[in-house]
GROMACS .gro file of C-alpha atoms in nm:
model
  205
    1MET     CA    1  13.451  11.200  12.089
    2ARG     CA    2  13.489  11.449  11.807
    3ASP     CA    3  13.214  11.695  11.722
    4LEU     CA    4  13.057  11.551  11.406
    5ARG     CA    5  12.781  11.806  11.364
    6LEU     CA    6  12.721  11.888  10.999
    7ASN     CA    7  12.852  12.222  10.877
    8MET     CA    8  12.821  12.424  10.557
    9GLN     CA    9  13.109  12.233  10.399
   10ASP     CA   10  12.897  11.920  10.432
   11ILE     CA   11  12.584  12.095  10.302
   12ALA     CA   12  12.778  12.213   9.997
   13ARG     CA   13  12.840  11.849   9.906
   14SER     CA   14  12.469  11.769   9.890
   15GLY     CA   15  12.479  11.847   9.518
   16HIS     CA   16  12.677  11.530   9.450
   17VAL     CA   17  12.580  11.296   9.735
   18THR     CA   18  12.341  11.054   9.568
   19ARG     CA   19  12.044  10.838   9.666
   20TRP     CA   20  11.881  10.511   9.549
   21HIS     CA   21  12.202  10.308   9.562
   22SER     CA   22  12.024   9.972   9.569
   23VAL     CA   23  11.788  10.036   9.275
   24ARG     CA   24  11.891  10.059   8.911
   25CYS     CA   25  11.806  10.405   8.778
   26ALA     CA   26  11.855  10.597   8.455
   27ARG     CA   27  12.031  10.873   8.648
   28ASN     CA   28  12.134  10.957   9.001
   29GLN     CA   29  11.922  11.173   9.226
   30THR     CA   30  12.125  11.400   9.449
   31LEU     CA   31  12.038  11.480   9.807
   32ALA     CA   32  12.014  11.850   9.716
   33GLU     CA   33  11.755  11.770   9.448
   34HIS     CA   34  11.556  11.557   9.691
   35HIS     CA   35  11.558  11.820   9.966
   36TYR     CA   36  11.450  12.092   9.725
   37LEU     CA   37  11.164  11.890   9.579
   38VAL     CA   38  11.039  11.774   9.919
   39ALA     CA   39  11.037  12.137  10.035
   40MET     CA   40  10.850  12.252   9.723
   41ILE     CA   41  10.595  11.970   9.747
   42ALA     CA   42  10.544  12.043  10.118
   43ARG     CA   43  10.501  12.412  10.034
   44GLU     CA   44  10.225  12.329   9.785
   45LEU     CA   45  10.055  12.090  10.027
   46LEU     CA   46  10.055  12.357  10.297
   47ARG     CA   47   9.884  12.591  10.053
   48ARG     CA   48   9.625  12.333   9.950
   49LEU     CA   49   9.549  12.198  10.297
   50PHE     CA   50   9.573  12.512  10.509
   51GLY     CA   51   9.525  12.800  10.268
   52PRO     CA   52   9.608  13.137  10.427
   53ASP     CA   53   9.537  13.013  10.781
   54LEU     CA   54   9.895  12.913  10.858
   55SER     CA   55  10.136  13.172  10.997
   56ALA     CA   56  10.451  13.263  10.807
   57GLU     CA   57  10.657  13.141  11.103
   58THR     CA   58  10.496  12.797  11.093
   59ARG     CA   59  10.538  12.771  10.716
   60LEU     CA   60  10.905  12.859  10.750
   61ARG     CA   61  10.954  12.595  11.019
   62VAL     CA   62  10.800  12.325  10.799
   63LEU     CA   63  11.006  12.425  10.496
   64GLU     CA   64  11.328  12.435  10.698
   65TYR     CA   65  11.253  12.088  10.829
   66ALA     CA   66  11.188  11.965  10.474
   67LEU     CA   67  11.518  12.115  10.357
   68ILE     CA   68  11.724  11.929  10.618
   69HIS     CA   69  11.519  11.613  10.682
   70ASP     CA   70  11.780  11.379  10.528
   71THR     CA   71  12.100  11.574  10.596
   72PRO     CA   72  12.260  11.289  10.797
   73GLU     CA   73  12.286  11.108  10.463
   74LEU     CA   74  12.568  11.349  10.378
   75LEU     CA   75  12.792  11.131  10.597
   76MET     CA   76  12.587  10.814  10.644
   77GLY     CA   77  12.478  10.766  10.285
   78ASP     CA   78  12.127  10.672  10.176
   79LEU     CA   79  12.055  10.353  10.369
   80PRO     CA   80  11.797  10.132  10.191
   81SER     CA   81  11.459  10.131  10.367
   82PRO     CA   82  11.459   9.751  10.422
   83LEU     CA   83  11.792   9.784  10.604
   84LYS     CA   84  11.661  10.067  10.822
   85GLN     CA   85  11.355   9.861  10.911
   86ARG     CA   86  11.565   9.557  10.999
   87ILE     CA   87  11.797   9.761  11.219
   88ALA     CA   88  11.494   9.911  11.396
   89GLU     CA   89  11.352   9.561  11.455
   90ILE     CA   90  11.678   9.437  11.605
   91ALA     CA   91  11.771   9.747  11.806
   92GLY     CA   92  11.427   9.855  11.927
   93GLU     CA   93  11.437  10.182  12.121
   94ARG     CA   94  11.819  10.185  12.111
   95ASN     CA   95  11.834  10.234  11.737
   96PRO     CA   96  12.190  10.337  11.644
   97ILE     CA   97  12.069  10.521  11.334
   98THR     CA   98  11.865  10.761  11.546
   99ARG     CA   99  12.163  10.817  11.774
  100ILE     CA  100  12.399  10.887  11.486
  101GLU     CA  101  12.148  11.123  11.324
  102GLY     CA  102  12.131  11.314  11.651
  103GLU     CA  103  12.509  11.342  11.666
  104LEU     CA  104  12.528  11.468  11.308
  105SER     CA  105  12.227  11.700  11.308
  106PRO     CA  106  12.088  11.801  11.649
  107GLU     CA  107  11.882  12.064  11.467
  108LEU     CA  108  11.701  11.792  11.275
  109ILE     CA  109  11.609  11.611  11.596
  110GLU     CA  110  11.474  11.938  11.739
  111TYR     CA  111  11.251  11.987  11.435
  112ARG     CA  112  11.125  11.630  11.459
  113ARG     CA  113  11.034  11.675  11.824
  114ALA     CA  114  10.871  12.013  11.766
  115LEU     CA  115  10.649  11.883  11.484
  116ALA     CA  116  10.590  11.530  11.616
  117GLY     CA  117  10.226  11.424  11.620
  118SER     CA  118  10.111  11.717  11.409
  119PRO     CA  119   9.969  11.727  11.056
  120LEU     CA  120  10.273  11.935  10.963
  121ALA     CA  121  10.503  11.640  11.026
  122GLU     CA  122  10.271  11.425  10.814
  123ILE     CA  123  10.293  11.675  10.530
  124VAL     CA  124  10.673  11.659  10.524
  125LYS     CA  125  10.672  11.278  10.535
  126ILE     CA  126  10.411  11.261  10.259
  127ALA     CA  127  10.614  11.506  10.050
  128ASP     CA  128  10.919  11.285  10.109
  129LEU     CA  129  10.731  10.977   9.990
  130MET     CA  130  10.581  11.162   9.697
  131ASP     CA  131  10.921  11.268   9.567
  132ALA     CA  132  11.047  10.911   9.605
  133CYS     CA  133  10.750  10.778   9.408
  134LEU     CA  134  10.794  11.036   9.134
  135PHE     CA  135  11.166  10.973   9.095
  136ILE     CA  136  11.155  10.594   9.089
  137ARG     CA  137  10.855  10.589   8.851
  138GLU     CA  138  11.033  10.826   8.613
  139GLU     CA  139  11.392  10.708   8.644
  140GLY     CA  140  11.375  10.348   8.768
  141ILE     CA  141  11.486  10.072   8.529
  142GLY     CA  142  11.380   9.708   8.530
  143ARG     CA  143  11.156   9.478   8.728
  144HIS     CA  144  11.305   9.555   9.068
  145ALA     CA  145  11.258   9.929   9.020
  146ALA     CA  146  10.895   9.871   8.918
  147LEU     CA  147  10.837   9.665   9.233
  148VAL     CA  148  10.996   9.938   9.445
  149ALA     CA  149  10.776  10.199   9.277
  150ASP     CA  150  10.463   9.993   9.347
  151LYS     CA  151  10.563   9.954   9.711
  152CYS     CA  152  10.645  10.322   9.740
  153GLU     CA  153  10.305  10.424   9.604
  154ALA     CA  154  10.133  10.177   9.838
  155LEU     CA  155  10.316  10.339  10.130
  156LEU     CA  156  10.208  10.682  10.008
  157ARG     CA  157   9.842  10.576   9.990
  158GLN     CA  158   9.864  10.420  10.337
  159ARG     CA  159  10.022  10.735  10.478
  160ILE     CA  160   9.745  10.947  10.330
  161GLN     CA  161   9.483  10.712  10.474
  162ASP     CA  162   9.643  10.728  10.819
  163ALA     CA  163   9.668  11.107  10.803
  164SER     CA  164   9.301  11.130  10.703
  165ALA     CA  165   9.203  10.924  11.005
  166ARG     CA  166   9.418  11.126  11.246
  167PHE     CA  167   9.343  11.470  11.106
  168PRO     CA  168   8.999  11.449  10.938
  169GLU     CA  169   8.958  11.827  10.942
  170LEU     CA  170   9.203  11.853  10.650
  171ASN     CA  171   9.129  11.756  10.290
  172TRP     CA  172   9.393  11.490  10.231
  173ASP     CA  173   9.245  11.411   9.888
  174GLN     CA  174   9.455  11.706   9.777
  175VAL     CA  175   9.764  11.488   9.814
  176LEU     CA  176   9.657  11.241   9.545
  177SER     CA  177   9.536  11.530   9.333
  178LEU     CA  178   9.881  11.688   9.349
  179TYR     CA  179  10.051  11.354   9.283
  180ALA     CA  180   9.841  11.299   8.971
  181HIS     CA  181   9.934  11.647   8.854
  182LEU     CA  182  10.305  11.585   8.914
  183ARG     CA  183  10.279  11.258   8.722
  184GLY     CA  184  10.138  11.452   8.427
  185GLU     CA  185   9.801  11.280   8.451
  186THR     CA  186   9.604  11.600   8.513
  187GLY     CA  187   9.645  11.968   8.437
  188PRO     CA  188   9.842  12.141   8.163
  189ASP     CA  189  10.196  12.042   8.067
  190ASN     CA  190  10.379  12.372   8.030
  191ARG     CA  191  10.661  12.208   7.836
  192VAL     CA  192  10.419  12.111   7.561
  193LEU     CA  193  10.238  12.445   7.573
  194PHE     CA  194  10.566  12.634   7.549
  195GLU     CA  195  10.681  12.426   7.253
  196GLN     CA  196  10.347  12.479   7.080
  197THR     CA  197  10.374  12.853   7.137
  198GLN     CA  198  10.723  12.861   6.989
  199THR     CA  199  10.607  12.659   6.688
  200GLU     CA  200  10.317  12.896   6.630
  201CYS     CA  201  10.550  13.195   6.650
  202LEU     CA  202  10.783  13.041   6.393
  203ARG     CA  203  10.493  12.976   6.157
  204LYS     CA  204  10.380  13.337   6.182
  205GLU     CA  205  10.729  13.455   6.097
   0.00000   0.00000   0.00000
């Protein structure tokens, strides 16, 4: 069998490999955009939940995992979640998706194993869900997209609840606080502040 491990040529295409194929959206989200935002959200959650107590090496490991967590989609495409769930139900432990992901990105599997069962893995998954919620709420069109957004946010809340039960020493309320901020429900909107500043400058002139 040929070596199908992803290389930099594949990574370079992440700027035009798109997601959300089964949901009507105002624009496409690229895999590169998704990876970047998940990494940035995870970075902020690490800061809020751990403060300065986390080593630079551990932070780097989490961010690297966030930046490659969906790289198999470069060749597999973005499989809809209901399809993934159905395949898992049928295949059980011999899930072909997991096998293919391992063939394409052994590094990804190593990161998953290294972080499995830790709050760090939860942070990346929550960041992944948070970006999905943000995108589909902002860019989704129509009734189906609204239903998907509702389901996505329900999954996010459930994930936070589960993480709180498993790792009660961390303040998981920070996740919803960050989500509200990203939705524009709390905190300043720098776009508006910047525009106001420019308007004030023009008036003074």
